[in-house]
Short mmCIF file of C-alpha atoms in Angstrom, two decimals:
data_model
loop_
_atom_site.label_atom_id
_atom_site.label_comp_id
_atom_site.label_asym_id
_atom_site.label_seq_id
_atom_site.Cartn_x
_atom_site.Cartn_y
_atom_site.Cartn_z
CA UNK A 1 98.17 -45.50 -7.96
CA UNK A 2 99.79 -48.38 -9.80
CA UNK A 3 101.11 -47.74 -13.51
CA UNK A 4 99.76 -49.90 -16.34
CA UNK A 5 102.26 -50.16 -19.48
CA UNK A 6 100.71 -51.13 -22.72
CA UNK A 7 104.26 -52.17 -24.84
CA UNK A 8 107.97 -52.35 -24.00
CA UNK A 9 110.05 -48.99 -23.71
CA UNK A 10 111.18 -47.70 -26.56
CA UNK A 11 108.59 -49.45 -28.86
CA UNK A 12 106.60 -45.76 -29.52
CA UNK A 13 103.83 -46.49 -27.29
CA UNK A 14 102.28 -44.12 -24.91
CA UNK A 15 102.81 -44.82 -21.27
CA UNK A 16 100.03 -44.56 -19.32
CA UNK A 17 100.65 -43.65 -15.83
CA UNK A 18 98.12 -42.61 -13.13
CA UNK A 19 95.18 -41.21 -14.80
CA UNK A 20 96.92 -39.19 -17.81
CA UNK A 21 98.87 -40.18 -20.74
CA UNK A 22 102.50 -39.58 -21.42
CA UNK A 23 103.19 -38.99 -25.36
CA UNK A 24 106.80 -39.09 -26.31
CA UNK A 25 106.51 -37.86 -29.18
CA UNK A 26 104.42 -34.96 -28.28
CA UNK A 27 106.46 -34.46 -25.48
CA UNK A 28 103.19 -33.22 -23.17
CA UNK A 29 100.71 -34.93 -20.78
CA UNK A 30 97.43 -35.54 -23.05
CA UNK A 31 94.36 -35.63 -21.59
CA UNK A 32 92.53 -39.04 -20.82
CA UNK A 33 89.41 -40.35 -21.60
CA UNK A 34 88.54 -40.70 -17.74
CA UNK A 35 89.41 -36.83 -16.67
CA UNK A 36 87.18 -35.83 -19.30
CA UNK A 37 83.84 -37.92 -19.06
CA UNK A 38 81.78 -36.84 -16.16
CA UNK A 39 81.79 -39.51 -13.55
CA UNK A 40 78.90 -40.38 -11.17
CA UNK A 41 80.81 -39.51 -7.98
CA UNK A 42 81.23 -36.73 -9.22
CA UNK A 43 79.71 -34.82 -5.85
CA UNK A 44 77.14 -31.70 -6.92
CA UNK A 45 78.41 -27.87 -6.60
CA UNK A 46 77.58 -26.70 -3.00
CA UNK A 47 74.38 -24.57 -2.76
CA UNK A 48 74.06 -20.91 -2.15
CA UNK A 49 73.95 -19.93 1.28
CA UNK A 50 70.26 -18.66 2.02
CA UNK A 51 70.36 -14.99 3.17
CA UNK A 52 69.11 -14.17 6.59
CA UNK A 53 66.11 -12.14 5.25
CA UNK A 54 64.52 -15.14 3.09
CA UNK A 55 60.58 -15.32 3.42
CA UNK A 56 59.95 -18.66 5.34
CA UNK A 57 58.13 -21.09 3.16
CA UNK A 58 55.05 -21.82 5.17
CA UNK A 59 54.69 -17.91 4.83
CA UNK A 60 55.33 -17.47 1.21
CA UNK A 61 52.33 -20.37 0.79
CA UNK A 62 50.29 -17.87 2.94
CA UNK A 63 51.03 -15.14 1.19
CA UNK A 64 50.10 -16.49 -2.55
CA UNK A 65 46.81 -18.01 -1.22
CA UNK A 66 45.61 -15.06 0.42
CA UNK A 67 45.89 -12.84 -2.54
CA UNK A 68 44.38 -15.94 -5.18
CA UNK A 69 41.58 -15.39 -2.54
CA UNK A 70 41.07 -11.75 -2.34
CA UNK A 71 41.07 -11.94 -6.20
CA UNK A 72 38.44 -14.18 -6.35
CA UNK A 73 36.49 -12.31 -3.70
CA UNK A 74 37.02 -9.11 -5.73
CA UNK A 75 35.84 -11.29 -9.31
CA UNK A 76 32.67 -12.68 -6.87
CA UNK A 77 32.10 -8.76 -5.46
CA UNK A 78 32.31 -7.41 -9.09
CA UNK A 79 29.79 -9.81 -10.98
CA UNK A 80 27.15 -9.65 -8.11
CA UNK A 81 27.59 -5.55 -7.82
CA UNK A 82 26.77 -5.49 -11.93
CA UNK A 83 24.23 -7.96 -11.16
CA UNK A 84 22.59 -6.15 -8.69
CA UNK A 85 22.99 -2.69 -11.09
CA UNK A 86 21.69 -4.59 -14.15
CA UNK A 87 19.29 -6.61 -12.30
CA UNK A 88 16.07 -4.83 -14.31
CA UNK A 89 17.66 -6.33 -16.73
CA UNK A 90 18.72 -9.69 -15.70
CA UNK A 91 15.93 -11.16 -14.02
CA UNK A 92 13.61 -10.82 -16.72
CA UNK A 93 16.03 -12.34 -19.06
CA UNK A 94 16.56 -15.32 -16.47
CA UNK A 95 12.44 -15.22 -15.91
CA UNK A 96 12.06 -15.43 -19.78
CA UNK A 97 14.51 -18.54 -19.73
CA UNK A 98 12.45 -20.55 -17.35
CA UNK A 99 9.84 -19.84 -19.11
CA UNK A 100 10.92 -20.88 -22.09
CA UNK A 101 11.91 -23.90 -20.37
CA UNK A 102 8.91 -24.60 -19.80
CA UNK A 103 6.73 -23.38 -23.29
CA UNK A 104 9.73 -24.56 -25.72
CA UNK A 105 8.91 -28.10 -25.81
CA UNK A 106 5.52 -27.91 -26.22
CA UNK A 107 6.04 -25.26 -29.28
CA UNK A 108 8.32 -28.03 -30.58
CA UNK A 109 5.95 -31.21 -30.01
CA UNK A 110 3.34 -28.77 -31.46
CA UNK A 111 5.02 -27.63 -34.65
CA UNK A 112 7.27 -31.39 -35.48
CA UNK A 113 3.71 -33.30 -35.09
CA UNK A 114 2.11 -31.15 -37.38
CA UNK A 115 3.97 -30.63 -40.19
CA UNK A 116 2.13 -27.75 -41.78
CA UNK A 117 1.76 -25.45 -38.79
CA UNK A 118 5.19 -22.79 -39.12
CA UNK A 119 7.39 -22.78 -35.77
CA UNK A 120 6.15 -18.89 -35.13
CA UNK A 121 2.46 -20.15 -35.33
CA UNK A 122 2.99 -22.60 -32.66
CA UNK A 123 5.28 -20.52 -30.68
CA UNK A 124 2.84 -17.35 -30.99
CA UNK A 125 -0.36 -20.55 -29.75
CA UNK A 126 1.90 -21.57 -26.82
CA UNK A 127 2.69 -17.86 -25.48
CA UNK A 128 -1.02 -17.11 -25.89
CA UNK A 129 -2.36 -20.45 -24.02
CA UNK A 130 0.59 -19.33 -21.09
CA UNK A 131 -0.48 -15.62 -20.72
CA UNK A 132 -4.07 -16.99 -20.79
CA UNK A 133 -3.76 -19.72 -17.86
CA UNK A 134 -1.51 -16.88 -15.80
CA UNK A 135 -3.89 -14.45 -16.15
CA UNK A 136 -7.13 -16.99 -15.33
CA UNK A 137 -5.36 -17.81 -12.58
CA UNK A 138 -4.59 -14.46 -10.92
CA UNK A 139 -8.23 -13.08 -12.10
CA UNK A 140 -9.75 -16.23 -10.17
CA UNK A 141 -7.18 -15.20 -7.07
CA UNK A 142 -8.25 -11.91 -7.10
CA UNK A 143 -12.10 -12.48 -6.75
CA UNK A 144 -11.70 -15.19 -4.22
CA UNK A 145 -9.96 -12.49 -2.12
CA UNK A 146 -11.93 -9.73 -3.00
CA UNK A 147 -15.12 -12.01 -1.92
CA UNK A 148 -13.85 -13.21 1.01
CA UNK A 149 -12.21 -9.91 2.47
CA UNK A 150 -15.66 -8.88 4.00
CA UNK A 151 -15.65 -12.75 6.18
CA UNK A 152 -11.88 -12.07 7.06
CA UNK A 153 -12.91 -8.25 8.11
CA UNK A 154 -15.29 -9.10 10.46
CA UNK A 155 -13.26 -12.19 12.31
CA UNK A 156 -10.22 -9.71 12.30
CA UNK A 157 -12.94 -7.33 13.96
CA UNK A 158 -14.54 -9.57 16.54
CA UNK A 159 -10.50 -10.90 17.29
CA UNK A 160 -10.03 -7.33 18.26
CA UNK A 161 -12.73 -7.28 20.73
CA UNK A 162 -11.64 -10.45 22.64
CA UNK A 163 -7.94 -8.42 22.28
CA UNK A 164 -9.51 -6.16 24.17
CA UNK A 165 -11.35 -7.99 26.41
CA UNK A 166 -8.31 -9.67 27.39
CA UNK A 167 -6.50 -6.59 27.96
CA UNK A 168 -8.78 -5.43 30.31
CA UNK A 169 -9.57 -8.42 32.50
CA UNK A 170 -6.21 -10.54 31.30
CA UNK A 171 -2.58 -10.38 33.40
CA UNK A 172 -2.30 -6.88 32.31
CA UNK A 173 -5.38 -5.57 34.47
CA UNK A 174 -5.65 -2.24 32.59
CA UNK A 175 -8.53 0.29 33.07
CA UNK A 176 -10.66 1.74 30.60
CA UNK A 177 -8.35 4.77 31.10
CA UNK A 178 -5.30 3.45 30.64
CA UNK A 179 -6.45 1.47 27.58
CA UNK A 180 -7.67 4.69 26.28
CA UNK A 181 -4.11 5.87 26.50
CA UNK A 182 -2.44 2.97 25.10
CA UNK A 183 -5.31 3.74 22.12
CA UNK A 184 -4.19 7.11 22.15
CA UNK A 185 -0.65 6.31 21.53
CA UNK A 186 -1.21 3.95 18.81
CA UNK A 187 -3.19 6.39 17.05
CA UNK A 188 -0.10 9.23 17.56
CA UNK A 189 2.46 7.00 15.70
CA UNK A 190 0.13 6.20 12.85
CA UNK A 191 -0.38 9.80 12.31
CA UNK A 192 3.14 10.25 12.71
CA UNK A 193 3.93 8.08 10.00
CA UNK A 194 1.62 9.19 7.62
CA UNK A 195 4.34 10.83 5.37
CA UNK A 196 6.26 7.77 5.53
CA UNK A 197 2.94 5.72 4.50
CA UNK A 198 2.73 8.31 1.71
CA UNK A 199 6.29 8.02 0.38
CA UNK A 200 5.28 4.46 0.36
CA UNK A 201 2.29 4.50 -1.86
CA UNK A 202 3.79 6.55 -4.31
CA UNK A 203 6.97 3.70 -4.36
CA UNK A 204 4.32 0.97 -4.72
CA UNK A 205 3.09 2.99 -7.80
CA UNK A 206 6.94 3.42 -9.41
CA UNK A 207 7.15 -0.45 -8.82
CA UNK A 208 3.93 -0.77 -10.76
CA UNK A 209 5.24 1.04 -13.48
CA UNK A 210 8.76 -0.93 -12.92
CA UNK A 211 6.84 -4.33 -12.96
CA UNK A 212 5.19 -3.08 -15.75
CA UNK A 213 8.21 -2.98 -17.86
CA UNK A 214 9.82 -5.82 -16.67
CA UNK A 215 7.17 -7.37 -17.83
CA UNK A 216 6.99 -6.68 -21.58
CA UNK A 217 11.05 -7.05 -21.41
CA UNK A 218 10.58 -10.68 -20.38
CA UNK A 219 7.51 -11.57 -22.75
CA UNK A 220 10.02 -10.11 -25.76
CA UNK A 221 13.01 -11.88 -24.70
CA UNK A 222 10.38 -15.35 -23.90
CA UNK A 223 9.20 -14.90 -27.85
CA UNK A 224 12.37 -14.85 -29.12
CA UNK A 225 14.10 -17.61 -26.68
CA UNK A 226 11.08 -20.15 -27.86
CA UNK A 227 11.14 -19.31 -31.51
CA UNK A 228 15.34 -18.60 -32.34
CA UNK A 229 16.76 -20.53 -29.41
CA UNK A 230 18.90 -22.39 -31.29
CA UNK A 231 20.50 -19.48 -33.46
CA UNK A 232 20.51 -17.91 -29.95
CA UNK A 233 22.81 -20.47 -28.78
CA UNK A 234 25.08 -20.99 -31.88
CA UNK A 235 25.81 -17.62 -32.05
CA UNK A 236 26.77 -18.06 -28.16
CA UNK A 237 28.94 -21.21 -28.54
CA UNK A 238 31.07 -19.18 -31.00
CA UNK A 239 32.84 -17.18 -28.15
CA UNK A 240 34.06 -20.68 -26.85
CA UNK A 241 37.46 -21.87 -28.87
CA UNK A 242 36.65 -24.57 -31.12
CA UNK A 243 38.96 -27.11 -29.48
CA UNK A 244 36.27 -27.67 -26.43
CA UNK A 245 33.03 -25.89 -28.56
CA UNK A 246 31.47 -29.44 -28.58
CA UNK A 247 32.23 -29.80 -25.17
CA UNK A 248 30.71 -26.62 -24.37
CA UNK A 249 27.77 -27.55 -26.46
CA UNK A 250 26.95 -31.06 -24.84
CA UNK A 251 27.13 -28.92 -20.78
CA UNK A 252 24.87 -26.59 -22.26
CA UNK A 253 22.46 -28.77 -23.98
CA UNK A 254 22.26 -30.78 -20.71
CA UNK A 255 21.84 -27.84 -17.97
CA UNK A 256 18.81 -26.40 -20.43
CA UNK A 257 17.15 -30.27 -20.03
CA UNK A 258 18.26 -29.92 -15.76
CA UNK A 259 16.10 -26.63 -16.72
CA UNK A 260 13.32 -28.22 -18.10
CA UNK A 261 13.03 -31.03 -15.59
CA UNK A 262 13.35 -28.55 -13.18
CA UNK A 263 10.69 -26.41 -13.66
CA UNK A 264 7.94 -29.00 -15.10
CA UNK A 265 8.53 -31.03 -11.54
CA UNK A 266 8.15 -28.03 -9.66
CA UNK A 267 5.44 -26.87 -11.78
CA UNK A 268 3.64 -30.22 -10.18
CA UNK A 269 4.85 -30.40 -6.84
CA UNK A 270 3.67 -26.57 -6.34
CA UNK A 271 0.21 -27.69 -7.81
CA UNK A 272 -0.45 -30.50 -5.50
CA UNK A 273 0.79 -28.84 -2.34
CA UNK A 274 -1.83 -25.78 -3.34
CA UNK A 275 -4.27 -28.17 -4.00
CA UNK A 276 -3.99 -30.08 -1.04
CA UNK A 277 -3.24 -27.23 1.15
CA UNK A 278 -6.44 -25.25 -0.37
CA UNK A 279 -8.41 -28.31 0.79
CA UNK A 280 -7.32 -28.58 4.20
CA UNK A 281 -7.81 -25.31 4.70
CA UNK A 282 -11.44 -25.50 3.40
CA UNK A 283 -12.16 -28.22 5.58
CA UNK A 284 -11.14 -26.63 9.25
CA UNK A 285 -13.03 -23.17 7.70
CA UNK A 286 -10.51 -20.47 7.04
CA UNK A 287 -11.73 -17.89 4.73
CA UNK A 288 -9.75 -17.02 2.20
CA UNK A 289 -9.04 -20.54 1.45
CA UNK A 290 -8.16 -19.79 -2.23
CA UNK A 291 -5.94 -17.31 -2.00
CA UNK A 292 -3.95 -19.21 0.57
CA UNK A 293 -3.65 -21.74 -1.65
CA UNK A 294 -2.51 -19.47 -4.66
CA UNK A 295 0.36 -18.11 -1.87
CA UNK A 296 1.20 -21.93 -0.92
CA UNK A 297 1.53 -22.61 -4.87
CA UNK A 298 4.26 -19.46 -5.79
CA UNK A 299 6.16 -20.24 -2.36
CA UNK A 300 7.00 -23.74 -3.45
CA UNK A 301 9.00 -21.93 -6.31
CA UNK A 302 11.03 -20.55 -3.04
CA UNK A 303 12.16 -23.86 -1.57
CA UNK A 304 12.34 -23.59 2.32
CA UNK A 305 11.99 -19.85 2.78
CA UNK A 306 8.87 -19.86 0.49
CA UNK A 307 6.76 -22.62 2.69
CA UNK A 308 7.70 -21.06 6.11
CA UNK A 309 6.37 -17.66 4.87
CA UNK A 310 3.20 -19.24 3.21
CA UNK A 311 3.03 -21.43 6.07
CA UNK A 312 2.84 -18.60 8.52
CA UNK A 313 0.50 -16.54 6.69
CA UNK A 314 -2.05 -19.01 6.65
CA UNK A 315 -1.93 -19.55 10.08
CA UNK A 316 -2.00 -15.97 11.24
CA UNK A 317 -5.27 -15.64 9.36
CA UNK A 318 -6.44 -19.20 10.84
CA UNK A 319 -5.22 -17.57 14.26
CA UNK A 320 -7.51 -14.48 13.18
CA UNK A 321 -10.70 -16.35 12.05
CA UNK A 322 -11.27 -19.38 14.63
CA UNK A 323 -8.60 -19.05 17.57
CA UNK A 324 -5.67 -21.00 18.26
CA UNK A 325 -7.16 -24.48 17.73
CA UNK A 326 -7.89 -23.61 14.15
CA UNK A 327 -4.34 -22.23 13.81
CA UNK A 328 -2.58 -25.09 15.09
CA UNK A 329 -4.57 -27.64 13.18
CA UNK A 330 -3.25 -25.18 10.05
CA UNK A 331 0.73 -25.62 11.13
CA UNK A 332 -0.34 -29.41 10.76
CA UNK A 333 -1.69 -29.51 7.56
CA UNK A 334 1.36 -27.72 6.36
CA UNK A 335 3.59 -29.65 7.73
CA UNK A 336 1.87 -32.81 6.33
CA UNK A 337 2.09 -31.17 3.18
CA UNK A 338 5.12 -30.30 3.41
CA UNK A 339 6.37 -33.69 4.59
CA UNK A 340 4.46 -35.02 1.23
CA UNK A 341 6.63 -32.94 -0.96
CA UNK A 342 9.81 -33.45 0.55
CA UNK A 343 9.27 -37.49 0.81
CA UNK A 344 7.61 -38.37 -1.96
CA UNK A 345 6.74 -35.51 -5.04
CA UNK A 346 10.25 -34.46 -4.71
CA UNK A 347 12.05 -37.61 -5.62
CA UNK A 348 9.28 -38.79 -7.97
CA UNK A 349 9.32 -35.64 -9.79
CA UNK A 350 12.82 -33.87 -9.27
CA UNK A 351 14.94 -37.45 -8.94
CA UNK A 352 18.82 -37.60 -8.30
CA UNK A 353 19.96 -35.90 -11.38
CA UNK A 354 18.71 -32.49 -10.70
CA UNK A 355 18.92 -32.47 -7.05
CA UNK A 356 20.71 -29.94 -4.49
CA UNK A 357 21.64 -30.26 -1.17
CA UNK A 358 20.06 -27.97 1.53
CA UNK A 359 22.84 -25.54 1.72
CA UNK A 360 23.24 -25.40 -1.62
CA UNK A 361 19.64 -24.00 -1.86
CA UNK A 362 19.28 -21.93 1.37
CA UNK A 363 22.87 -19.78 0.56
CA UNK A 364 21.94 -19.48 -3.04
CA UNK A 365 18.32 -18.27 -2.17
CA UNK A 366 19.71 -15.80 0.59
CA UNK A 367 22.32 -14.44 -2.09
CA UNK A 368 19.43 -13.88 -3.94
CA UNK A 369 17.36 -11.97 -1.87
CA UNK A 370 20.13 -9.69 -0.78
CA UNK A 371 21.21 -8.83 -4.84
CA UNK A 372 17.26 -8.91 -6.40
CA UNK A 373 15.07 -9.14 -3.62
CA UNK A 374 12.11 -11.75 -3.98
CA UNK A 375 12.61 -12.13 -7.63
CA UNK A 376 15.99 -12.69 -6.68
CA UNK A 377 15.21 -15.58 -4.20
CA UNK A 378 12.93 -16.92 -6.89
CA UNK A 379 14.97 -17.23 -9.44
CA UNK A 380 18.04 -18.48 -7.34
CA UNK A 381 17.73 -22.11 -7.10
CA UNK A 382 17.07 -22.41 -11.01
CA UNK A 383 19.97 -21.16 -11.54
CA UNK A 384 22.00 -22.81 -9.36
CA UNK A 385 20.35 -26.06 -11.21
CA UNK A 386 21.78 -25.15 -14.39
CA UNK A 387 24.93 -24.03 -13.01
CA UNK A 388 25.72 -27.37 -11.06
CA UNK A 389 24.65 -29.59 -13.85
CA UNK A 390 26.49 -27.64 -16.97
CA UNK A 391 29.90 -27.62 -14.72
CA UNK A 392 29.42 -31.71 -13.72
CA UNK A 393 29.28 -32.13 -17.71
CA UNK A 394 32.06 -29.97 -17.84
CA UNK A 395 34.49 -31.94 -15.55
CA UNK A 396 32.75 -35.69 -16.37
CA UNK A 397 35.80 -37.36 -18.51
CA UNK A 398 33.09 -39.67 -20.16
CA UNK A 399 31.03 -36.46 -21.88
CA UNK A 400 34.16 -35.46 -23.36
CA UNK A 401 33.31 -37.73 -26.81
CA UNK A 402 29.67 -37.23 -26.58
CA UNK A 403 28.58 -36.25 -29.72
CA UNK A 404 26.12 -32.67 -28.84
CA UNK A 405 23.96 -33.91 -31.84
CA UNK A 406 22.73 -37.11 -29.49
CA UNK A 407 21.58 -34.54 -26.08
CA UNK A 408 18.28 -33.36 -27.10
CA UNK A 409 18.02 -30.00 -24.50
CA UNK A 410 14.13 -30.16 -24.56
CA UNK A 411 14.52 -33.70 -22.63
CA UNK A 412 15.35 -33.95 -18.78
CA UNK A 413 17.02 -37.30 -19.40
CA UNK A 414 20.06 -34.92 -21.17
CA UNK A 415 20.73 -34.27 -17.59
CA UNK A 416 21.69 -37.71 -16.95
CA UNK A 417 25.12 -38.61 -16.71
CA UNK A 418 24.98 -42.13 -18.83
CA UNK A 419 22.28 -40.62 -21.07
CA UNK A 420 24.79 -39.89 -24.29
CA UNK A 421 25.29 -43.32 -24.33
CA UNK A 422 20.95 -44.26 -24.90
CA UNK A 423 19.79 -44.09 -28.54
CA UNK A 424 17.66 -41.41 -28.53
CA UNK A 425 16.08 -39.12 -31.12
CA UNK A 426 18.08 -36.02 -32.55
CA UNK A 427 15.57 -33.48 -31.58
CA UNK A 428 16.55 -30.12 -32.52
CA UNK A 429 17.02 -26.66 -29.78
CA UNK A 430 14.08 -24.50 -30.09
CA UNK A 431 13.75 -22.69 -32.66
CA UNK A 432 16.26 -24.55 -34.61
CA UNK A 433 14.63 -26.02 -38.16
#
């Protein structure tokens, strides 16, 4: 390198040479500017050499997804084995929510339009009118099938004969002989499993007693849901830190409308399928017409797995009563029926906002069945409806300044995603005044 000299020798300057400075003075090198500012070229320490027994990386990804994954399968195992142990618990709870669903905004609209009538007044009128239409409804079930078991006795017994008949002179080609030993066999195992019939009656009786109890647990929790909702869900929103409470409060307030909507459309797309259904079936002659209709109406609460059963009751006891002509024109009507619901009451009554895709109903309804049995299956897609629409309000960035005051939960609108921005009336939870 070249050296730079900033005066004559001699003059007291330091002379610079290379890249350090000579003091003569001092009488030592000093340090320059240059060897003590990190440069950019400066090239980076090497890196440690990997050991031989490093885990490869595509490996180590493995590893840390699989156990994220068996600890959310253990989390999902855990809540649906306390479900299933607290489920005499649980589903009346959840049965006492959709019902109140359903009663709380008419004990609302009842006590706000008449000022002088208390909120327990109209919430005590509303549980009485319920109980009364239920229990009109199965009483009127009951005596249509009571009065029409005698007509459905005697086609079951004349189907028997032609059974017979057909035995005898049919492909099979059996004797009188050996159809008294097929007879005789039949009769063996139903003797045989007379204990086992036993055991079963006295289970039908515990379940009584079971249902029963259920029962009175779900009218107590429905009272209280309808008349102290909103304390109920205060007190709830303070486990949620206050940073995202309001938050919490606008997902909430909107899957209790999805909730509402819910179960008034289905309310009225169950009604019209029994009615229609109940009509058809009066028309090609199948007894029982009216009870068939009632099972038509509570398997439209079970979407898909509820019509197929219905459907193939009814047209076992068509099959019984009038042959296979009547029972085919029966699989007809239902599918007409059903063909109704699923093109035009369902998206008039449910609309986009609350609705699932097929899977989303058919896996929730089997989980259901497997944890709680039919009330299980029942209760399934409800919740799955309140799930999906209080996480969507959750995650939507444009409910995060929504102010929870403007989401009235007694309205099915709430369940719209541009409905905080409508003016709407600040309507208060149940129970709330």
């Amino acid at each position: 390198m070249t050296a730079q000299r900033g005066s004559e020798p001699g003059a007291g300057a330091p002379e610079v040479v290379g890249t350090r400075t000579t003091d003569p003075a001092a009488g030592r090198a000093a340090p320059d500017a240059a060897t003590t500012a990190p440069t950019r070229d400066t090239a980076p320490p090497p890196r440690a050499a990997r050991p031989r027994w490093a885990i490869p990386h595509g490996l180590d990804v493995a590893a840390g997804l699989a156990w994220r994954v068996v600890l959310i399968a253990a989390a999902v195992a855990t809540l649906i084995y306390v479900a299933g142990t607290l489920s005499v618990v649980l589903v009346p709870v959840v049965l006492a929510l959709i019902l109140a669903s359903l009663l709380a905004p008419e004990a609302h609209l009842m006590s706000s339009r008449v000022r002088w009538l208390p909120h327990a007044v109209a919430t005590a009128v509303v549980i009485i009118a319920g109980l009364a239409v239920v229990g009109g409804v199965f009483t009127g079930v009951v005596y249509a099938f009571i009065s029409g078991l005698p007509d459905l006795t005697s086609a079951f017994t004349s189907s028997l004969s032609e059974i017979q008949n057909w035995v005898r002179t049919g492909p099979l080609g059996l004797n009188n002989q050996q159809f008294a030993q097929l007879g005789d066999q039949i009769l063996a195992g139903i003797q045989q499993s007379q204990a086992t019939i036993a055991a079963s009656a006295l289970g039908a009786v515990g379940t009584v007693g079971e249902l029963f109890t259920e029962g009175l647990l779900a009218l107590f929790t429905l009272i209280f849901l309808i008349h102290d909702g909103g304390a109920i869900w205060r007190f709830l929103l303070r486990g949620v830190p206050r940073t995202v409470r309001d938050r919490a409060d606008v997902a909430g307030r909107r899957a209790f409308a999805s909730l509402v909507g819910y179960t008034r459309a289905i309310v009225v797309v169950a009604f019209i399928d029994a009615v229609t259904a109940g009509l058809g079936l009066w028309l090609i002659g199948v007894p029982l017409a009216v009870p068939l209709a009632a099972l038509i109406f509570f398997g439209a609460f079970i979407p898909t797995l509820g019509a197929v059963i219905s459907g193939a009751v009814a047209a076992l006891v068509a099959l019984v009563s009038g042959g296979i002509t009547d029972a085919l024109l029966v699989v007809l009507l239902l599918l007409a029926v059903q063909n109704l619901e699923g093109y035009i009451l369902q998206p008039l009554f449910l609309g986009k906002s609350i609705k699932l895709h097929p899977l989303a109903v058919v896996l929730p309804i089997a989980c259901g069945l497997v944890v709680a049995g039919i009330p299980g299956a029942l209760l399934a897609v409800p919740l799955v409806t309140v799930i999906d629409n209080g996480v969507r309000s959750l995650t939507r960035p444009s409910d995060a300044d929504v102010d929870p005051a403007t989401v009235n939960p007694l309205d099915p609108r709430s369940a719209r995603p541009e409905f905080g921005a409508d003016p709407v009336v600040n309507v208060a939870p149940p129970g709330e005044h």
